[in-house]
Amino acid sequence: MQQTRATVDKSSSKLAPPTNLEPYTMAVITEHGNSNHNNIINNNSKIGISKAGTESPHSSQRQLSTALTVPEFFAHKNIFVTGGTGFLGTVLIEALLDTHPDIGTIYVLVRGKRNFDPNERINRLLQKPIFQKYNEKTLAKVVPVVGELTEPNFGFGNDLLQELIERVNVIYHSAATIRFNSPLRTAIFTNLTGTMRTIELAKQLKQLSAYIYCSTAFCNSNNRGLITEDVYKSQFDPYEMMKMAENEEAWLDFTQQKCKSYLKDHPNTYTFTKNLSENLLMAEMSGLPAAIVRPSIVYGTLEHPMKGWVGNANSGHLGFLAGFVKGIFRTMSGRANAVIDIIPCDYVINSSLVMGWYVGTRHVDKPEIIHCTSGEVNPLTLSQFCNIINDSVERHPPNSFVWKPKTKLRNGWRYNLFFYLFHLLPAMIFYIPEKLFGIGMPQHTAYEYMRVFQNGTKAFDYFLDKDFRYSMKNALRVSSLIHDSDRKRYNFDASRCDWSEFIDRCLIGIRRFYFKESAVTTQWHRNYWKVFNVLYYAGFVAIFAILYFALTPFLGLPVGLTLAVLVWGFLVWL
């Protein structure tokens, strides 16, 4: 089949106003009492929406799949994917190709840019190592379609739109701005309006089998205690927020303080708009085969499509690991007993595929929601995490590093002082040789990485300090229904995850795929580590010598030596 592109009007870079939002009435979302939270949208509550033509004309006569297994379900299915060029999306596309030899076309939404060939972008994506096992005929099933996520019908031409309406069976919506500090308007456009566009497409499809939305476990982080697999009532109406995003005047003199008045107790615009999107789905997708998957902190792959695949390793917490293995990031902020809820990337993808099969093979009254998390079934504390990554990098050191990789938990003023003395100051000194000799980390200077690290630490501090717990009752129930032949391949139950083995694979993956080093740890690597280990402790001796020779000439031997020992002891403790 020939690859198809949408025709997008490039005459204006401004988003067209979503005139199809106007006929909506307000979403009536009623609070219901709950023993844990009083703002959960009750499964039986009525969410009143009125809009001509939003009800799928084929929803009442939908043919349920009789597939017993995940591969059987995806055979001959045509898929529409948003966010397909991102880390999760890339692994999703590979997993879809892997489900069944007879899977149909996978349409991947790609943004149209000037002097930009979408086919070339997809070709580069398909050249990644995870796609090496597929032949040209199979890879040709991945077809780029050029469009804009926030445009009505994505800006597709009539021919392409009609092709999708006639052929697409499953939608996977994972496109989002994942920056925690994105401007509110940008986050609304991408995360909320973009979700609305995928819903509008889903309702036009003649053969909709499943709609899967990739959300986040953090979307309800304005709550405390056990977060259940329910949609929590948003503090603002999602339709009104979409209209507000289109209103230029609403954003004149839009200060940070005004933004906080909208976020209220949400920590950032990301969680705020993800919660709005879930409310939108509950209002729009009642009675349709929809599901919401909520992953926590996504790391590399455990097993599929290969061990330790980490993509470009600069997204989320994987970016911390990439800096850690090179000895650049050497501290973490948080309580020792706080749980860091990480999940393998392939578990997120497995759960998404299983949910496609699940909602596509039975009647559902409302979107099904599952957490793809680990904290409740296999908790990993920050103290354990630091010990594991320190042990792992010693077993599998990279080809080179700035200083011996080693991280430690610090808090408050101790963390800040360590960061400025041993992160920011050395990065500023290192800036000159970086520019003169082209050494250091790829793409950015060490100083730039330090600023990113500092902002990321501030963002993650919130999630590591509030003892969030995520119920997995529904996820484990769905997992128990998987056919025996699928149980191992599509597992997403993290209860038996060996975190030490998993981190080993992630660190080796960062070496191999991000830094383009060998995945094999040789005796040379071990000797290199030993040399730096000696230099590491020699550094302590050097610091003491500098203090001694700097203080004793002015203060005398007794006072100078005493002060040197005290300062040295403080720096070692720090």
PDB file of N, CA and C in Angstrom, residues 175-220:
ATOM      1  N   ALA A 175       0.336  10.907  22.542  1.00  0.00           N
ATOM      2  CA  ALA A 175       0.978  12.205  22.336  1.00  0.00           C
ATOM      3  C   ALA A 175       0.635  13.143  23.481  1.00  0.00           C
ATOM      4  N   ALA A 176       1.633  13.846  23.975  1.00  0.00           N
ATOM      5  CA  ALA A 176       1.429  14.801  25.071  1.00  0.00           C
ATOM      6  C   ALA A 176       2.680  15.635  25.225  1.00  0.00           C
ATOM      7  N   THR A 177       2.525  16.806  25.830  1.00  0.00           N
ATOM      8  CA  THR A 177       3.703  17.523  26.282  1.00  0.00           C
ATOM      9  C   THR A 177       4.001  17.028  27.692  1.00  0.00           C
ATOM     10  N   ILE A 178       5.142  16.387  27.856  1.00  0.00           N
ATOM     11  CA  ILE A 178       5.457  15.753  29.140  1.00  0.00           C
ATOM     12  C   ILE A 178       6.291  16.651  30.044  1.00  0.00           C
ATOM     13  N   ARG A 179       6.557  17.866  29.573  1.00  0.00           N
ATOM     14  CA  ARG A 179       7.283  18.802  30.421  1.00  0.00           C
ATOM     15  C   ARG A 179       6.373  19.263  31.553  1.00  0.00           C
ATOM     16  N   PHE A 180       6.831  19.081  32.781  1.00  0.00           N
ATOM     17  CA  PHE A 180       6.019  19.465  33.925  1.00  0.00           C
ATOM     18  C   PHE A 180       5.733  20.961  33.951  1.00  0.00           C
ATOM     19  N   ASN A 181       6.673  21.759  33.436  1.00  0.00           N
ATOM     20  CA  ASN A 181       6.551  23.208  33.545  1.00  0.00           C
ATOM     21  C   ASN A 181       6.124  23.868  32.242  1.00  0.00           C
ATOM     22  N   SER A 182       5.467  23.122  31.351  1.00  0.00           N
ATOM     23  CA  SER A 182       4.955  23.727  30.119  1.00  0.00           C
ATOM     24  C   SER A 182       3.981  24.850  30.455  1.00  0.00           C
ATOM     25  N   PRO A 183       3.948  25.923  29.659  1.00  0.00           N
ATOM     26  CA  PRO A 183       2.939  26.958  29.876  1.00  0.00           C
ATOM     27  C   PRO A 183       1.542  26.334  29.853  1.00  0.00           C
ATOM     28  N   LEU A 184       0.651  26.860  30.671  1.00  0.00           N
ATOM     29  CA  LEU A 184      -0.674  26.266  30.815  1.00  0.00           C
ATOM     30  C   LEU A 184      -1.393  26.180  29.475  1.00  0.00           C
ATOM     31  N   ARG A 185      -1.298  27.228  28.680  1.00  0.00           N
ATOM     32  CA  ARG A 185      -2.003  27.218  27.392  1.00  0.00           C
ATOM     33  C   ARG A 185      -1.470  26.113  26.481  1.00  0.00           C
ATOM     34  N   THR A 186      -0.151  25.953  26.441  1.00  0.00           N
ATOM     35  CA  THR A 186       0.455  24.887  25.635  1.00  0.00           C
ATOM     36  C   THR A 186      -0.006  23.515  26.117  1.00  0.00           C
ATOM     37  N   ALA A 187      -0.031  23.330  27.433  1.00  0.00           N
ATOM     38  CA  ALA A 187      -0.450  22.040  27.994  1.00  0.00           C
ATOM     39  C   ALA A 187      -1.913  21.754  27.676  1.00  0.00           C
ATOM     40  N   ILE A 188      -2.756  22.780  27.717  1.00  0.00           N
ATOM     41  CA  ILE A 188      -4.178  22.578  27.389  1.00  0.00           C
ATOM     42  C   ILE A 188      -4.324  22.192  25.925  1.00  0.00           C
ATOM     43  N   PHE A 189      -3.671  22.957  25.032  1.00  0.00           N
ATOM     44  CA  PHE A 189      -3.759  22.651  23.601  1.00  0.00           C
ATOM     45  C   PHE A 189      -3.329  21.214  23.318  1.00  0.00           C
ATOM     46  N   THR A 190      -2.158  20.831  23.816  1.00  0.00           N
ATOM     47  CA  THR A 190      -1.600  19.522  23.468  1.00  0.00           C
ATOM     48  C   THR A 190      -2.288  18.383  24.201  1.00  0.00           C
ATOM     49  N   ASN A 191      -2.405  18.507  25.511  1.00  0.00           N
ATOM     50  CA  ASN A 191      -2.895  17.383  26.315  1.00  0.00           C
ATOM     51  C   ASN A 191      -4.411  17.262  26.332  1.00  0.00           C
ATOM     52  N   LEU A 192      -5.112  18.377  26.264  1.00  0.00           N
ATOM     53  CA  LEU A 192      -6.578  18.338  26.364  1.00  0.00           C
ATOM     54  C   LEU A 192      -7.244  18.431  24.996  1.00  0.00           C
ATOM     55  N   THR A 193      -6.956  19.512  24.264  1.00  0.00           N
ATOM     56  CA  THR A 193      -7.555  19.644  22.934  1.00  0.00           C
ATOM     57  C   THR A 193      -7.099  18.509  22.029  1.00  0.00           C
ATOM     58  N   GLY A 194      -5.833  18.117  22.149  1.00  0.00           N
ATOM     59  CA  GLY A 194      -5.350  16.989  21.356  1.00  0.00           C
ATOM     60  C   GLY A 194      -6.116  15.716  21.644  1.00  0.00           C
ATOM     61  N   THR A 195      -6.455  15.497  22.913  1.00  0.00           N
ATOM     62  CA  THR A 195      -7.268  14.332  23.272  1.00  0.00           C
ATOM     63  C   THR A 195      -8.656  14.434  22.672  1.00  0.00           C
ATOM     64  N   MET A 196      -9.224  15.636  22.670  1.00  0.00           N
ATOM     65  CA  MET A 196     -10.541  15.842  22.073  1.00  0.00           C
ATOM     66  C   MET A 196     -10.540  15.469  20.598  1.00  0.00           C
ATOM     67  N   ARG A 197      -9.458  15.818  19.898  1.00  0.00           N
ATOM     68  CA  ARG A 197      -9.390  15.491  18.468  1.00  0.00           C
ATOM     69  C   ARG A 197      -9.388  13.978  18.233  1.00  0.00           C
ATOM     70  N   THR A 198      -8.678  13.240  19.097  1.00  0.00           N
ATOM     71  CA  THR A 198      -8.665  11.783  18.925  1.00  0.00           C
ATOM     72  C   THR A 198     -10.031  11.184  19.247  1.00  0.00           C
ATOM     73  N   ILE A 199     -10.731  11.775  20.207  1.00  0.00           N
ATOM     74  CA  ILE A 199     -12.084  11.314  20.533  1.00  0.00           C
ATOM     75  C   ILE A 199     -13.024  11.555  19.352  1.00  0.00           C
ATOM     76  N   GLU A 200     -12.903  12.738  18.744  1.00  0.00           N
ATOM     77  CA  GLU A 200     -13.743  13.060  17.586  1.00  0.00           C
ATOM     78  C   GLU A 200     -13.503  12.070  16.451  1.00  0.00           C
ATOM     79  N   LEU A 201     -12.241  11.706  16.228  1.00  0.00           N
ATOM     80  CA  LEU A 201     -11.950  10.710  15.195  1.00  0.00           C
ATOM     81  C   LEU A 201     -12.542   9.362  15.575  1.00  0.00           C
ATOM     82  N   ALA A 202     -12.373   8.978  16.837  1.00  0.00           N
ATOM     83  CA  ALA A 202     -12.887   7.680  17.290  1.00  0.00           C
ATOM     84  C   ALA A 202     -14.388   7.555  17.040  1.00  0.00           C
ATOM     85  N   LYS A 203     -15.110   8.644  17.232  1.00  0.00           N
ATOM     86  CA  LYS A 203     -16.571   8.598  17.074  1.00  0.00           C
ATOM     87  C   LYS A 203     -17.001   8.570  15.613  1.00  0.00           C
ATOM     88  N   GLN A 204     -16.075   8.901  14.722  1.00  0.00           N
ATOM     89  CA  GLN A 204     -16.406   8.821  13.292  1.00  0.00           C
ATOM     90  C   GLN A 204     -16.083   7.458  12.693  1.00  0.00           C
ATOM     91  N   LEU A 205     -15.244   6.686  13.379  1.00  0.00           N
ATOM     92  CA  LEU A 205     -14.810   5.410  12.818  1.00  0.00           C
ATOM     93  C   LEU A 205     -15.985   4.455  12.649  1.00  0.00           C
ATOM     94  N   LYS A 206     -15.999   3.780  11.530  1.00  0.00           N
ATOM     95  CA  LYS A 206     -17.087   2.838  11.263  1.00  0.00           C
ATOM     96  C   LYS A 206     -16.880   1.503  11.971  1.00  0.00           C
ATOM     97  N   GLN A 207     -15.635   1.222  12.349  1.00  0.00           N
ATOM     98  CA  GLN A 207     -15.362  -0.076  12.978  1.00  0.00           C
ATOM     99  C   GLN A 207     -14.441   0.107  14.184  1.00  0.00           C
ATOM    100  N   LEU A 208     -14.846   0.942  15.123  1.00  0.00           N
ATOM    101  CA  LEU A 208     -14.024   1.163  16.313  1.00  0.00           C
ATOM    102  C   LEU A 208     -14.060  -0.070  17.213  1.00  0.00           C
ATOM    103  N   SER A 209     -12.883  -0.637  17.460  1.00  0.00           N
ATOM    104  CA  SER A 209     -12.776  -1.788  18.357  1.00  0.00           C
ATOM    105  C   SER A 209     -12.214  -1.400  19.712  1.00  0.00           C
ATOM    106  N   ALA A 210     -11.318  -0.394  19.741  1.00  0.00           N
ATOM    107  CA  ALA A 210     -10.711  -0.004  21.016  1.00  0.00           C
ATOM    108  C   ALA A 210     -10.089   1.375  20.889  1.00  0.00           C
ATOM    109  N   TYR A 211     -10.174   2.124  21.980  1.00  0.00           N
ATOM    110  CA  TYR A 211      -9.512   3.432  22.104  1.00  0.00           C
ATOM    111  C   TYR A 211      -8.744   3.403  23.419  1.00  0.00           C
ATOM    112  N   ILE A 212      -7.413   3.577  23.348  1.00  0.00           N
ATOM    113  CA  ILE A 212      -6.584   3.496  24.542  1.00  0.00           C
ATOM    114  C   ILE A 212      -5.864   4.829  24.745  1.00  0.00           C
ATOM    115  N   TYR A 213      -6.033   5.397  25.918  1.00  0.00           N
ATOM    116  CA  TYR A 213      -5.412   6.682  26.248  1.00  0.00           C
ATOM    117  C   TYR A 213      -4.289   6.445  27.255  1.00  0.00           C
ATOM    118  N   CYS A 214      -3.086   6.911  26.918  1.00  0.00           N
ATOM    119  CA  CYS A 214      -1.953   6.808  27.839  1.00  0.00           C
ATOM    120  C   CYS A 214      -1.943   8.039  28.729  1.00  0.00           C
ATOM    121  N   SER A 215      -2.346   7.868  29.968  1.00  0.00           N
ATOM    122  CA  SER A 215      -2.400   8.955  30.938  1.00  0.00           C
ATOM    123  C   SER A 215      -1.163   8.865  31.831  1.00  0.00           C
ATOM    124  N   THR A 216      -1.304   9.184  33.091  1.00  0.00           N
ATOM    125  CA  THR A 216      -0.199   9.087  34.041  1.00  0.00           C
ATOM    126  C   THR A 216      -0.761   8.833  35.434  1.00  0.00           C
ATOM    127  N   ALA A 217      -0.034   8.067  36.215  1.00  0.00           N
ATOM    128  CA  ALA A 217      -0.455   7.834  37.596  1.00  0.00           C
ATOM    129  C   ALA A 217      -0.453   9.124  38.399  1.00  0.00           C
ATOM    130  N   PHE A 218       0.295  10.126  37.907  1.00  0.00           N
ATOM    131  CA  PHE A 218       0.423  11.385  38.647  1.00  0.00           C
ATOM    132  C   PHE A 218      -0.720  12.357  38.387  1.00  0.00           C
ATOM    133  N   CYS A 219      -1.680  11.978  37.539  1.00  0.00           N
ATOM    134  CA  CYS A 219      -2.751  12.919  37.195  1.00  0.00           C
ATOM    135  C   CYS A 219      -3.639  13.243  38.392  1.00  0.00           C
ATOM    136  N   ASN A 220      -3.593  12.417  39.422  1.00  0.00           N
ATOM    137  CA  ASN A 220      -4.390  12.672  40.629  1.00  0.00           C
ATOM    138  C   ASN A 220      -3.499  12.995  41.825  1.00  0.00           C
TER     139      ASN A 220
END
